[in-house]
Amino acid sequence: MPGCANRDLGEPCLGGKSDWYVLLVSYRLGRYNKPWYQLPYSLWKQYSTNCFGSLAIGDPVKMAMASVEDNLPILQTFEELSNSLTSLLPLLSDLADIIPQDTLLWKLNLLKSGAAYVNSRLHAVKAEVLVLASGKDNLLPSGDEADRLWASLKNCKVRYFKDSGHTLLLEDGINLLTILKGTITYRRSRRHDNVTDYLPPSVSDFKTIHQSDRWFKVATSPVIFSTLKDGRVVRNLAGVPDKGPVLLVGNHMLIGLELHPIYEEFLREKKVIIRGMGHPVLFSKTTETSRKEISTIDTMSIYGALPVTPLNMYRLFSRGSFVLLYPGGAREALHRKGEEHKLFWPKNPEFVRMAARFGATIVPFGVVGEDDMVELVLDYDDQKNIPFIKEWIEEMNQDVVKIRVGVDDEISNQQMYFPGVLPKLPGRLYYLFGKPIETQGMDILKHRRNANVLYLQIKSEIERIISYLKRKREEDPYRNIIQRTLYQASWGYSAEVPTFDP
């Protein structure tokens, strides 16, 4: 691949510190499917280097946009882009001087012979490989090569950029370090460690994710409350402790619709990273394909998500982290019709005793609003009665790792599937973080019986919060998106839309 012009490799990270290191990116083509690779040497000599250069430079506009600041007024953006293009185009026209025709032909022959050598040894490569492929590469068949490498290499991930050209890493919006963090490829030692290898999102990451999610936030206008120690409910996160270890425990919405606002608000207001515990299948090869684009899972990984395991939780607590846990897990995130806002928790108090061991503060929370956003039309019960979908679900779940080994119940045996939903005219998301529960010095929680009592109290508190939010949202004059849009049209889309009085 071309050299990297990444602007954020040394940028400070939010909620942590960054490490300095060197990233080397290389790309070797295996097959020659483009028409010009089939030309004999004599015809290659007839091609002008300028013609070759026009194929190699990619999209000049995207390259020029890399030096233009985000969120500028429209007129200023056009002015900056014009200046950037004016300075860039003369450099591109000098490609013939940089790569003479004889040098170009020599490099192509070297590439061809080198590719033959590499292809014969691909099966022996065991190292972790990340392939970045462009969808509009006019010089090399990047997409086809990504398909081949993904099928040939044992430990390969692909991220496909369908609208990018040959000079992928020079284009605006492509941040190599962000891609490494999203694909969980960055590591500090020989073996990958989900806890110590994590790099917090940079300011650039935060702005990019916020920009991509802005319409979701505008459409749902999340309302976030917390509970102070004296029991008062306030519209911010003042009731949540500033220092960890903290365990946030709550209810999961369908396909995790509630996640983005939680991550973003904690990062914005509390300046802390939440380490969300997710089902291991989300981070496994099961979700990988040879044309996978940047996904929500990548974004969650950038924000700190990692596989839910007792060891990961133990190590996070020992480092004083903020941990997000959904005891209902996939069963709640992939619930059936009519099960909105319902808890599906296991019988055993899995997290209480570990939290007490480290003196972690437990903060129960509830969230409602899924029923105002989407309509579940095809759930698991519907899909398992459709023969070809049933077979696909069974195949998909063959290699899924069970989280609770030795437990045979509905929660542990949840089948992974993709719910069929229809969007609604969006309502509003409502969050309430309950009164913090201190476990520091509570040695009585070492006993399973006492831990189970607290476990049931936390579950009851979340159910109470859900009922409270469902009742109070009826008092919100801005629950309807039309009313919110009229308010924002008057006060600006960045203005906080009022809600009910808690």
Short mmCIF file of C-alpha atoms in Angstrom, two decimals:
data_model
loop_
_atom_site.label_atom_id
_atom_site.label_comp_id
_atom_site.label_asym_id
_atom_site.label_seq_id
_atom_site.Cartn_x
_atom_site.Cartn_y
_atom_site.Cartn_z
CA MET A 1 0.00 0.00 0.00
CA PRO A 2 1.09 3.62 -0.34
CA GLY A 3 2.79 5.30 2.60
CA CYS A 4 0.65 6.53 5.48
CA ALA A 5 -0.09 10.23 5.96
CA ASN A 6 -2.02 9.62 9.18
CA ARG A 7 -2.51 12.74 11.28
CA ASP A 8 -3.45 11.08 14.57
CA LEU A 9 -0.73 8.51 15.30
CA GLY A 10 0.75 10.72 17.98
CA GLU A 11 -2.45 12.43 19.13
CA PRO A 12 -3.26 12.28 22.86
CA CYS A 13 -6.01 9.82 23.77
CA LEU A 14 -9.12 10.70 25.75
CA GLY A 15 -9.16 9.17 29.20
CA GLY A 16 -5.60 7.86 28.99
CA LYS A 17 -2.13 8.29 27.53
CA SER A 18 -0.82 7.29 24.13
CA ASP A 19 2.27 5.24 23.30
CA TRP A 20 4.66 6.13 20.49
CA TYR A 21 5.43 3.41 18.02
CA VAL A 22 6.10 2.78 14.33
CA LEU A 23 3.52 1.31 11.98
CA LEU A 24 4.71 -0.32 8.77
CA VAL A 25 2.19 -1.02 6.02
CA SER A 26 3.02 -3.12 2.97
CA TYR A 27 0.98 -4.75 0.25
CA ARG A 28 1.97 -7.37 -2.25
CA LEU A 29 -0.29 -8.26 -5.14
CA GLY A 30 -0.88 -11.91 -5.86
CA ARG A 31 -2.82 -11.97 -9.12
CA TYR A 32 -2.93 -9.74 -12.15
CA ASN A 33 -6.54 -9.39 -13.24
CA LYS A 34 -6.41 -5.83 -14.50
CA PRO A 35 -6.18 -5.67 -18.31
CA TRP A 36 -2.92 -3.74 -18.39
CA TYR A 37 -1.08 -6.50 -16.50
CA GLN A 38 -1.74 -8.86 -19.37
CA LEU A 39 -0.02 -6.57 -21.90
CA PRO A 40 3.33 -7.69 -23.31
CA TYR A 41 6.44 -5.69 -22.45
CA SER A 42 6.55 -4.02 -25.86
CA LEU A 43 3.06 -2.56 -25.45
CA TRP A 44 3.79 -1.48 -21.89
CA LYS A 45 6.51 0.75 -23.29
CA GLN A 46 3.90 2.57 -25.38
CA TYR A 47 2.05 3.66 -22.25
CA SER A 48 3.06 7.07 -21.00
CA THR A 49 3.93 7.38 -17.34
CA ASN A 50 1.38 10.16 -17.03
CA CYS A 51 -1.31 7.67 -18.07
CA PHE A 52 -0.11 5.31 -15.37
CA GLY A 53 -0.05 8.18 -12.88
CA SER A 54 -3.67 9.03 -13.55
CA LEU A 55 -4.55 5.53 -12.40
CA ALA A 56 -2.27 5.59 -9.38
CA ILE A 57 -3.23 8.88 -7.76
CA GLY A 58 -6.69 7.76 -6.68
CA ASP A 59 -9.28 10.41 -5.86
CA PRO A 60 -7.61 13.86 -5.70
CA VAL A 61 -10.64 15.42 -3.98
CA LYS A 62 -10.54 12.93 -1.09
CA MET A 63 -6.78 13.42 -0.81
CA ALA A 64 -7.22 17.21 -0.71
CA MET A 65 -9.98 16.93 1.92
CA ALA A 66 -7.47 15.30 4.29
CA SER A 67 -5.99 18.75 5.00
CA VAL A 68 -9.35 20.53 5.41
CA GLU A 69 -10.71 20.97 8.94
CA ASP A 70 -14.08 19.45 9.83
CA ASN A 71 -17.21 21.43 10.72
CA LEU A 72 -16.21 24.58 8.84
CA PRO A 73 -18.91 26.75 7.25
CA ILE A 74 -19.78 25.63 3.71
CA LEU A 75 -18.16 28.60 1.97
CA GLN A 76 -14.98 28.28 4.01
CA THR A 77 -14.87 24.52 3.35
CA PHE A 78 -15.00 25.13 -0.42
CA GLU A 79 -12.28 27.78 -0.12
CA GLU A 80 -9.99 25.46 1.88
CA LEU A 81 -10.64 22.58 -0.53
CA SER A 82 -9.85 24.78 -3.52
CA ASN A 83 -6.55 25.87 -1.99
CA SER A 84 -5.66 22.29 -1.09
CA LEU A 85 -6.39 21.03 -4.61
CA THR A 86 -4.40 23.89 -6.14
CA SER A 87 -1.32 22.91 -4.14
CA LEU A 88 -1.82 19.15 -4.63
CA LEU A 89 -2.35 18.85 -8.40
CA PRO A 90 1.11 20.11 -9.47
CA LEU A 91 2.68 17.46 -7.23
CA LEU A 92 0.62 14.71 -8.87
CA SER A 93 1.70 15.83 -12.32
CA ASP A 94 5.33 15.38 -11.28
CA LEU A 95 4.84 11.62 -10.96
CA ALA A 96 6.58 11.06 -14.31
CA ASP A 97 9.74 12.66 -12.91
CA ILE A 98 9.55 10.65 -9.69
CA ILE A 99 8.95 7.28 -11.39
CA PRO A 100 10.61 7.14 -14.86
CA GLN A 101 9.19 4.65 -17.34
CA ASP A 102 12.12 2.21 -17.10
CA THR A 103 11.91 2.25 -13.30
CA LEU A 104 8.20 1.59 -13.44
CA LEU A 105 8.60 -1.41 -15.73
CA TRP A 106 11.38 -2.82 -13.54
CA LYS A 107 9.20 -2.47 -10.44
CA LEU A 108 6.27 -4.23 -12.13
CA ASN A 109 8.46 -7.18 -13.11
CA LEU A 110 9.87 -7.33 -9.59
CA LEU A 111 6.34 -7.27 -8.19
CA LYS A 112 5.29 -10.12 -10.46
CA SER A 113 8.20 -12.38 -9.52
CA GLY A 114 7.85 -11.51 -5.83
CA ALA A 115 4.15 -12.34 -5.87
CA ALA A 116 4.85 -15.80 -7.28
CA TYR A 117 7.26 -16.47 -4.42
CA VAL A 118 4.83 -15.28 -1.75
CA ASN A 119 1.85 -17.18 -3.17
CA SER A 120 3.65 -20.49 -2.85
CA ARG A 121 4.11 -19.89 0.89
CA LEU A 122 0.83 -18.26 1.95
CA HIS A 123 -0.45 -21.47 3.55
CA ALA A 124 2.44 -21.41 6.03
CA VAL A 125 1.75 -17.88 7.34
CA LYS A 126 0.39 -18.03 10.89
CA ALA A 127 0.87 -14.39 11.86
CA GLU A 128 -2.08 -12.07 12.40
CA VAL A 129 -2.83 -10.22 9.16
CA LEU A 130 -5.00 -7.15 8.55
CA VAL A 131 -5.82 -6.39 4.91
CA LEU A 132 -7.16 -2.96 3.89
CA ALA A 133 -8.75 -3.06 0.45
CA SER A 134 -10.17 -0.34 -1.78
CA GLY A 135 -13.34 -0.67 -3.83
CA LYS A 136 -12.36 1.90 -6.46
CA ASP A 137 -8.72 0.99 -6.96
CA ASN A 138 -8.12 1.60 -10.68
CA LEU A 139 -4.55 0.30 -10.54
CA LEU A 140 -4.68 -2.95 -8.56
CA PRO A 141 -7.53 -5.47 -8.05
CA SER A 142 -7.60 -4.82 -4.30
CA GLY A 143 -11.05 -6.28 -3.65
CA ASP A 144 -10.32 -9.56 -5.46
CA GLU A 145 -6.98 -9.83 -3.74
CA ALA A 146 -8.64 -9.32 -0.34
CA ASP A 147 -11.02 -12.21 -1.15
CA ARG A 148 -8.07 -14.45 -1.97
CA LEU A 149 -5.95 -13.52 1.04
CA TRP A 150 -8.86 -13.90 3.45
CA ALA A 151 -9.49 -17.42 2.13
CA SER A 152 -5.78 -18.37 2.05
CA LEU A 153 -4.45 -17.00 5.33
CA LYS A 154 -5.32 -18.69 8.61
CA ASN A 155 -5.51 -15.56 10.75
CA CYS A 156 -6.69 -12.76 8.49
CA LYS A 157 -9.08 -9.83 8.88
CA VAL A 158 -10.24 -7.57 6.05
CA ARG A 159 -11.62 -4.06 6.10
CA TYR A 160 -13.09 -3.02 2.77
CA PHE A 161 -13.47 0.63 1.77
CA LYS A 162 -15.82 0.53 -1.17
CA ASP A 163 -15.60 4.25 -2.03
CA SER A 164 -11.81 4.63 -1.72
CA GLY A 165 -9.19 4.60 -4.46
CA HIS A 166 -5.64 3.29 -4.77
CA THR A 167 -4.13 5.83 -2.36
CA LEU A 168 -6.33 4.65 0.50
CA LEU A 169 -4.19 5.88 3.41
CA LEU A 170 -3.85 9.33 1.90
CA GLU A 171 -7.59 9.96 1.72
CA ASP A 172 -9.67 12.00 4.11
CA GLY A 173 -11.44 10.01 6.84
CA ILE A 174 -8.98 7.08 6.79
CA ASN A 175 -7.12 6.82 10.09
CA LEU A 176 -4.82 3.81 10.31
CA LEU A 177 -4.53 3.79 14.09
CA THR A 178 -8.33 3.97 14.43
CA ILE A 179 -8.66 0.94 12.12
CA LEU A 180 -6.11 -0.98 14.20
CA LYS A 181 -8.02 -0.19 17.39
CA GLY A 182 -11.38 -1.07 15.86
CA THR A 183 -10.17 -4.43 14.58
CA ILE A 184 -8.37 -5.13 17.89
CA THR A 185 -5.13 -5.58 15.93
CA TYR A 186 -2.90 -3.27 17.96
CA ARG A 187 -0.90 -5.02 20.66
CA ARG A 188 2.07 -4.22 22.90
CA SER A 189 3.61 -7.69 23.09
CA ARG A 190 3.70 -11.02 21.29
CA ARG A 191 0.29 -12.08 22.62
CA HIS A 192 -2.79 -9.92 22.41
CA ASP A 193 -4.26 -8.75 25.73
CA ASN A 194 -7.77 -7.24 25.69
CA VAL A 195 -7.11 -5.25 28.86
CA THR A 196 -3.55 -3.89 28.61
CA ASP A 197 -3.44 -3.48 24.81
CA TYR A 198 -6.42 -1.15 24.74
CA LEU A 199 -5.80 2.40 23.50
CA PRO A 200 -8.49 4.96 24.42
CA PRO A 201 -10.11 6.87 21.56
CA SER A 202 -8.29 10.01 20.45
CA VAL A 203 -9.97 13.38 20.10
CA SER A 204 -10.16 12.69 16.37
CA ASP A 205 -11.82 9.29 16.98
CA PHE A 206 -14.39 10.88 19.26
CA LYS A 207 -15.21 13.62 16.75
CA THR A 208 -15.48 11.15 13.87
CA ILE A 209 -17.78 8.77 15.75
CA HIS A 210 -19.85 11.66 17.07
CA GLN A 211 -20.21 12.99 13.54
CA SER A 212 -21.29 9.62 12.13
CA ASP A 213 -23.88 9.18 14.93
CA ARG A 214 -25.17 12.73 14.98
CA TRP A 215 -28.42 11.94 13.15
CA PHE A 216 -29.17 9.06 15.52
CA LYS A 217 -28.68 11.43 18.43
CA VAL A 218 -30.82 14.11 16.79
CA ALA A 219 -33.56 11.56 16.05
CA THR A 220 -33.63 10.00 19.54
CA SER A 221 -32.55 13.01 21.65
CA PRO A 222 -31.37 10.86 24.61
CA VAL A 223 -32.29 12.00 28.13
CA ILE A 224 -29.85 10.84 30.82
CA PHE A 225 -30.56 11.12 34.55
CA SER A 226 -28.61 9.95 37.58
CA THR A 227 -29.38 9.66 41.30
CA LEU A 228 -27.41 11.53 43.95
CA LYS A 229 -26.57 9.99 47.33
CA ASP A 230 -29.44 11.88 48.94
CA GLY A 231 -31.89 10.31 46.47
CA ARG A 232 -32.41 13.38 44.24
CA VAL A 233 -32.60 12.69 40.50
CA VAL A 234 -30.64 15.11 38.28
CA ARG A 235 -30.27 15.44 34.52
CA ASN A 236 -26.57 14.60 34.21
CA LEU A 237 -24.12 11.98 35.47
CA ALA A 238 -23.34 13.76 38.74
CA GLY A 239 -24.72 10.82 40.73
CA VAL A 240 -22.22 8.38 39.19
CA PRO A 241 -18.83 8.16 41.00
CA ASP A 242 -15.87 9.89 39.36
CA LYS A 243 -13.36 7.19 40.24
CA GLY A 244 -13.43 3.44 39.76
CA PRO A 245 -13.72 0.63 40.07
CA VAL A 246 -17.35 1.09 39.08
CA LEU A 247 -19.75 -1.54 37.75
CA LEU A 248 -22.68 -0.28 35.66
CA VAL A 249 -25.43 -2.92 35.53
CA GLY A 250 -28.57 -2.51 33.45
CA ASN A 251 -31.03 -3.79 30.89
CA HIS A 252 -30.17 -4.40 27.24
CA MET A 253 -32.31 -3.06 24.42
CA LEU A 254 -32.89 -4.87 21.14
CA ILE A 255 -29.52 -5.17 19.28
CA GLY A 256 -27.96 -2.77 21.79
CA LEU A 257 -29.69 0.39 20.57
CA GLU A 258 -28.85 2.16 23.83
CA LEU A 259 -25.07 1.74 23.75
CA HIS A 260 -23.72 4.74 21.80
CA PRO A 261 -25.22 7.49 24.01
CA ILE A 262 -23.86 5.79 27.16
CA TYR A 263 -20.30 5.56 25.86
CA GLU A 264 -20.36 9.08 24.46
CA GLU A 265 -21.90 10.79 27.48
CA PHE A 266 -19.50 9.19 29.98
CA LEU A 267 -16.57 10.18 27.81
CA ARG A 268 -17.87 13.71 27.34
CA GLU A 269 -19.01 14.46 30.91
CA LYS A 270 -16.99 12.17 33.17
CA LYS A 271 -13.86 11.90 30.96
CA VAL A 272 -13.76 8.14 31.59
CA ILE A 273 -13.75 5.13 29.30
CA ILE A 274 -16.39 2.48 29.86
CA ARG A 275 -15.18 -1.06 29.22
CA GLY A 276 -18.30 -2.77 27.93
CA MET A 277 -18.51 -6.56 28.28
CA GLY A 278 -19.87 -8.13 25.10
CA HIS A 279 -20.63 -11.64 23.91
CA PRO A 280 -17.42 -13.31 22.59
CA VAL A 281 -19.11 -14.06 19.24
CA LEU A 282 -18.99 -10.32 18.43
CA PHE A 283 -15.20 -10.44 18.48
CA SER A 284 -14.75 -13.80 16.77
CA LYS A 285 -14.01 -14.80 13.18
CA THR A 286 -17.69 -15.71 12.84
CA THR A 287 -18.51 -12.09 12.09
CA GLU A 288 -15.62 -11.62 9.62
CA THR A 289 -15.93 -11.65 5.82
CA SER A 290 -13.62 -10.83 2.93
CA ARG A 291 -15.51 -7.59 2.21
CA LYS A 292 -16.31 -6.44 5.73
CA GLU A 293 -16.61 -2.69 6.10
CA ILE A 294 -16.10 -0.65 9.27
CA SER A 295 -18.95 -1.76 11.53
CA THR A 296 -20.68 -0.95 14.81
CA ILE A 297 -18.58 -3.68 16.45
CA ASP A 298 -15.43 -1.80 15.39
CA THR A 299 -16.82 1.38 16.92
CA MET A 300 -17.64 -0.42 20.18
CA SER A 301 -14.08 -1.81 20.27
CA ILE A 302 -12.70 1.71 19.88
CA TYR A 303 -14.87 2.77 22.82
CA GLY A 304 -13.53 -0.10 24.94
CA ALA A 305 -15.75 -3.15 24.43
CA LEU A 306 -14.18 -6.55 25.04
CA PRO A 307 -15.34 -10.20 25.43
CA VAL A 308 -17.17 -10.94 28.68
CA THR A 309 -15.15 -13.39 30.75
CA PRO A 310 -14.55 -13.65 34.52
CA LEU A 311 -10.82 -13.06 33.95
CA ASN A 312 -11.39 -9.87 31.94
CA MET A 313 -13.73 -8.51 34.60
CA TYR A 314 -11.28 -9.42 37.37
CA ARG A 315 -8.42 -7.60 35.64
CA LEU A 316 -10.52 -4.53 34.84
CA PHE A 317 -11.62 -4.19 38.47
CA SER A 318 -8.02 -4.56 39.61
CA ARG A 319 -7.12 -1.57 37.39
CA GLY A 320 -9.95 0.59 38.75
CA SER A 321 -11.92 0.61 35.49
CA PHE A 322 -15.54 1.51 34.74
CA VAL A 323 -17.19 -1.72 33.58
CA LEU A 324 -20.52 -2.02 31.74
CA LEU A 325 -22.31 -5.34 32.23
CA TYR A 326 -25.63 -6.71 30.98
CA PRO A 327 -26.44 -9.87 32.98
CA GLY A 328 -29.25 -10.62 30.49
CA GLY A 329 -26.73 -10.45 27.64
CA ALA A 330 -27.77 -11.77 24.25
CA ARG A 331 -31.11 -13.00 25.59
CA GLU A 332 -32.21 -9.40 26.19
CA ALA A 333 -30.48 -7.96 23.10
CA LEU A 334 -32.17 -10.60 20.91
CA HIS A 335 -35.48 -10.83 22.73
CA ARG A 336 -38.80 -12.01 21.29
CA LYS A 337 -41.93 -10.03 20.49
CA GLY A 338 -43.61 -8.47 23.49
CA GLU A 339 -40.47 -8.73 25.65
CA GLU A 340 -39.37 -5.09 25.43
CA HIS A 341 -37.82 -3.77 28.66
CA LYS A 342 -37.99 -7.20 30.29
CA LEU A 343 -35.05 -8.61 32.28
CA PHE A 344 -33.68 -12.11 31.66
CA TRP A 345 -31.06 -12.65 34.34
CA PRO A 346 -29.37 -15.89 35.39
CA LYS A 347 -30.12 -17.31 38.83
CA ASN A 348 -26.59 -17.05 40.21
CA PRO A 349 -25.22 -13.70 41.53
CA GLU A 350 -22.32 -13.75 39.11
CA PHE A 351 -20.98 -10.20 39.45
CA VAL A 352 -21.76 -9.22 43.08
CA ARG A 353 -19.04 -11.21 44.83
CA MET A 354 -16.34 -10.14 42.35
CA ALA A 355 -17.35 -6.48 42.65
CA ALA A 356 -17.24 -6.77 46.45
CA ARG A 357 -13.79 -8.34 46.31
CA PHE A 358 -12.40 -5.15 44.77
CA GLY A 359 -14.70 -2.76 46.61
CA ALA A 360 -16.31 -1.67 43.34
CA THR A 361 -19.30 0.67 43.41
CA ILE A 362 -22.32 -0.89 41.68
CA VAL A 363 -24.58 1.50 39.79
CA PRO A 364 -27.87 -0.04 38.57
CA PHE A 365 -29.49 1.68 35.60
CA GLY A 366 -32.48 1.33 33.33
CA VAL A 367 -33.24 2.54 29.81
CA VAL A 368 -36.49 2.67 27.84
CA GLY A 369 -37.50 3.82 24.37
CA GLU A 370 -36.92 0.82 22.13
CA ASP A 371 -40.66 0.47 21.54
CA ASP A 372 -40.72 4.05 20.21
CA MET A 373 -37.95 3.36 17.68
CA VAL A 374 -38.44 -0.03 16.00
CA GLU A 375 -41.08 -2.72 15.55
CA LEU A 376 -39.89 -6.30 15.88
CA VAL A 377 -41.60 -8.19 13.04
CA LEU A 378 -39.46 -11.35 12.75
CA ASP A 379 -38.09 -12.76 16.01
CA TYR A 380 -36.31 -16.04 16.68
CA ASP A 381 -39.55 -18.00 17.03
CA ASP A 382 -40.65 -16.78 13.60
CA GLN A 383 -37.35 -17.40 11.87
CA LYS A 384 -36.83 -20.93 13.19
CA ASN A 385 -40.07 -21.93 11.40
CA ILE A 386 -38.67 -20.84 8.03
CA PRO A 387 -36.59 -23.82 6.75
CA PHE A 388 -33.71 -22.07 4.97
CA ILE A 389 -33.36 -19.41 7.72
CA LYS A 390 -33.44 -22.11 10.40
CA GLU A 391 -30.56 -23.93 8.70
CA TRP A 392 -28.59 -20.69 8.43
CA ILE A 393 -29.11 -19.92 12.15
CA GLU A 394 -28.02 -23.44 13.11
CA GLU A 395 -24.90 -23.15 10.97
CA MET A 396 -24.09 -19.72 12.42
CA ASN A 397 -24.39 -21.02 16.01
CA GLN A 398 -22.27 -24.16 15.56
CA ASP A 399 -19.04 -22.53 16.74
CA VAL A 400 -20.52 -19.97 19.16
CA VAL A 401 -18.77 -20.09 22.53
CA LYS A 402 -21.04 -20.60 25.54
CA ILE A 403 -20.43 -18.00 28.24
CA ARG A 404 -21.84 -20.02 31.14
CA VAL A 405 -20.25 -23.45 30.96
CA GLY A 406 -22.15 -26.17 32.80
CA VAL A 407 -25.37 -24.15 32.95
CA ASP A 408 -28.32 -25.34 30.91
CA ASP A 409 -31.07 -22.72 30.80
CA GLU A 410 -32.78 -20.36 28.38
CA ILE A 411 -30.23 -17.57 28.90
CA SER A 412 -27.17 -19.78 28.41
CA ASN A 413 -28.61 -21.45 25.32
CA GLN A 414 -29.60 -18.23 23.52
CA GLN A 415 -29.29 -18.67 19.76
CA MET A 416 -27.64 -15.89 17.76
CA TYR A 417 -29.76 -14.48 14.94
CA PHE A 418 -30.58 -11.20 13.20
CA PRO A 419 -33.97 -9.80 14.29
CA GLY A 420 -36.22 -8.49 11.53
CA VAL A 421 -37.29 -4.96 12.43
CA LEU A 422 -39.15 -2.05 10.88
CA PRO A 423 -38.30 1.53 11.89
CA LYS A 424 -40.87 3.76 13.56
CA LEU A 425 -41.17 7.51 13.67
CA PRO A 426 -38.52 7.83 16.40
CA GLY A 427 -39.53 8.60 19.93
CA ARG A 428 -36.95 9.25 22.62
CA LEU A 429 -34.43 7.31 24.72
CA TYR A 430 -34.58 7.72 28.50
CA TYR A 431 -31.81 6.62 30.89
CA LEU A 432 -31.73 6.69 34.68
CA PHE A 433 -28.71 5.65 36.73
CA GLY A 434 -29.82 4.65 40.21
CA LYS A 435 -28.28 5.36 43.58
CA PRO A 436 -24.72 3.94 43.79
CA ILE A 437 -24.26 0.85 45.96
CA GLU A 438 -20.96 0.81 47.87
CA THR A 439 -19.37 -2.61 48.39
CA GLN A 440 -16.13 -1.39 50.00
CA GLY A 441 -15.69 -3.19 53.33
CA MET A 442 -18.83 -5.34 52.91
CA ASP A 443 -17.23 -8.66 53.84
CA ILE A 444 -20.66 -10.21 54.26
CA LEU A 445 -20.93 -10.31 50.46
CA LYS A 446 -18.27 -13.00 50.37
CA HIS A 447 -21.02 -15.41 51.38
CA ARG A 448 -23.15 -16.55 48.47
CA ARG A 449 -26.43 -16.13 50.33
CA ASN A 450 -25.79 -12.46 51.14
CA ALA A 451 -24.53 -11.82 47.63
CA ASN A 452 -27.72 -13.33 46.23
CA VAL A 453 -29.84 -10.97 48.37
CA LEU A 454 -28.00 -7.93 46.95
CA TYR A 455 -28.22 -9.41 43.46
CA LEU A 456 -32.02 -9.62 43.70
CA GLN A 457 -32.17 -6.08 45.13
CA ILE A 458 -30.23 -4.74 42.15
CA LYS A 459 -32.51 -6.56 39.73
CA SER A 460 -35.60 -5.17 41.49
CA GLU A 461 -34.13 -1.66 41.42
CA ILE A 462 -33.60 -1.84 37.65
CA GLU A 463 -37.15 -3.06 37.14
CA ARG A 464 -38.37 -0.15 39.29
CA ILE A 465 -36.32 2.31 37.21
CA ILE A 466 -37.76 0.91 33.97
CA SER A 467 -41.32 1.28 35.30
CA TYR A 468 -40.54 4.81 36.49
CA LEU A 469 -39.19 5.90 33.09
CA LYS A 470 -42.09 4.35 31.20
CA ARG A 471 -44.51 6.26 33.41
CA LYS A 472 -42.66 9.59 33.42
CA ARG A 473 -42.06 9.69 29.66
CA GLU A 474 -45.79 10.16 29.25
CA GLU A 475 -45.26 13.60 30.82
CA ASP A 476 -42.55 14.59 28.33
CA PRO A 477 -43.92 17.24 25.93
CA TYR A 478 -40.99 16.55 23.59
CA ARG A 479 -41.29 12.78 23.37
CA ASN A 480 -42.56 13.17 19.80
CA ILE A 481 -39.88 13.92 17.21
CA ILE A 482 -42.02 16.61 15.59
CA GLN A 483 -42.07 18.68 18.78
CA ARG A 484 -38.33 18.16 19.24
CA THR A 485 -37.62 19.20 15.66
CA LEU A 486 -39.60 22.42 16.08
CA TYR A 487 -37.68 23.17 19.29
CA GLN A 488 -34.30 22.49 17.65
CA ALA A 489 -35.23 24.56 14.62
CA SER A 490 -35.63 27.52 16.99
CA TRP A 491 -32.72 26.88 19.36
CA GLY A 492 -30.27 24.90 17.22
CA TYR A 493 -29.62 21.17 16.86
CA SER A 494 -26.91 21.27 19.52
CA ALA A 495 -29.33 22.66 22.13
CA GLU A 496 -30.48 20.32 24.93
CA VAL A 497 -34.15 19.56 24.40
CA PRO A 498 -36.22 19.87 27.62
CA THR A 499 -38.01 16.88 29.11
CA PHE A 500 -40.19 15.95 32.10
CA ASP A 501 -39.37 17.11 35.61
CA PRO A 502 -37.91 14.11 37.50
#
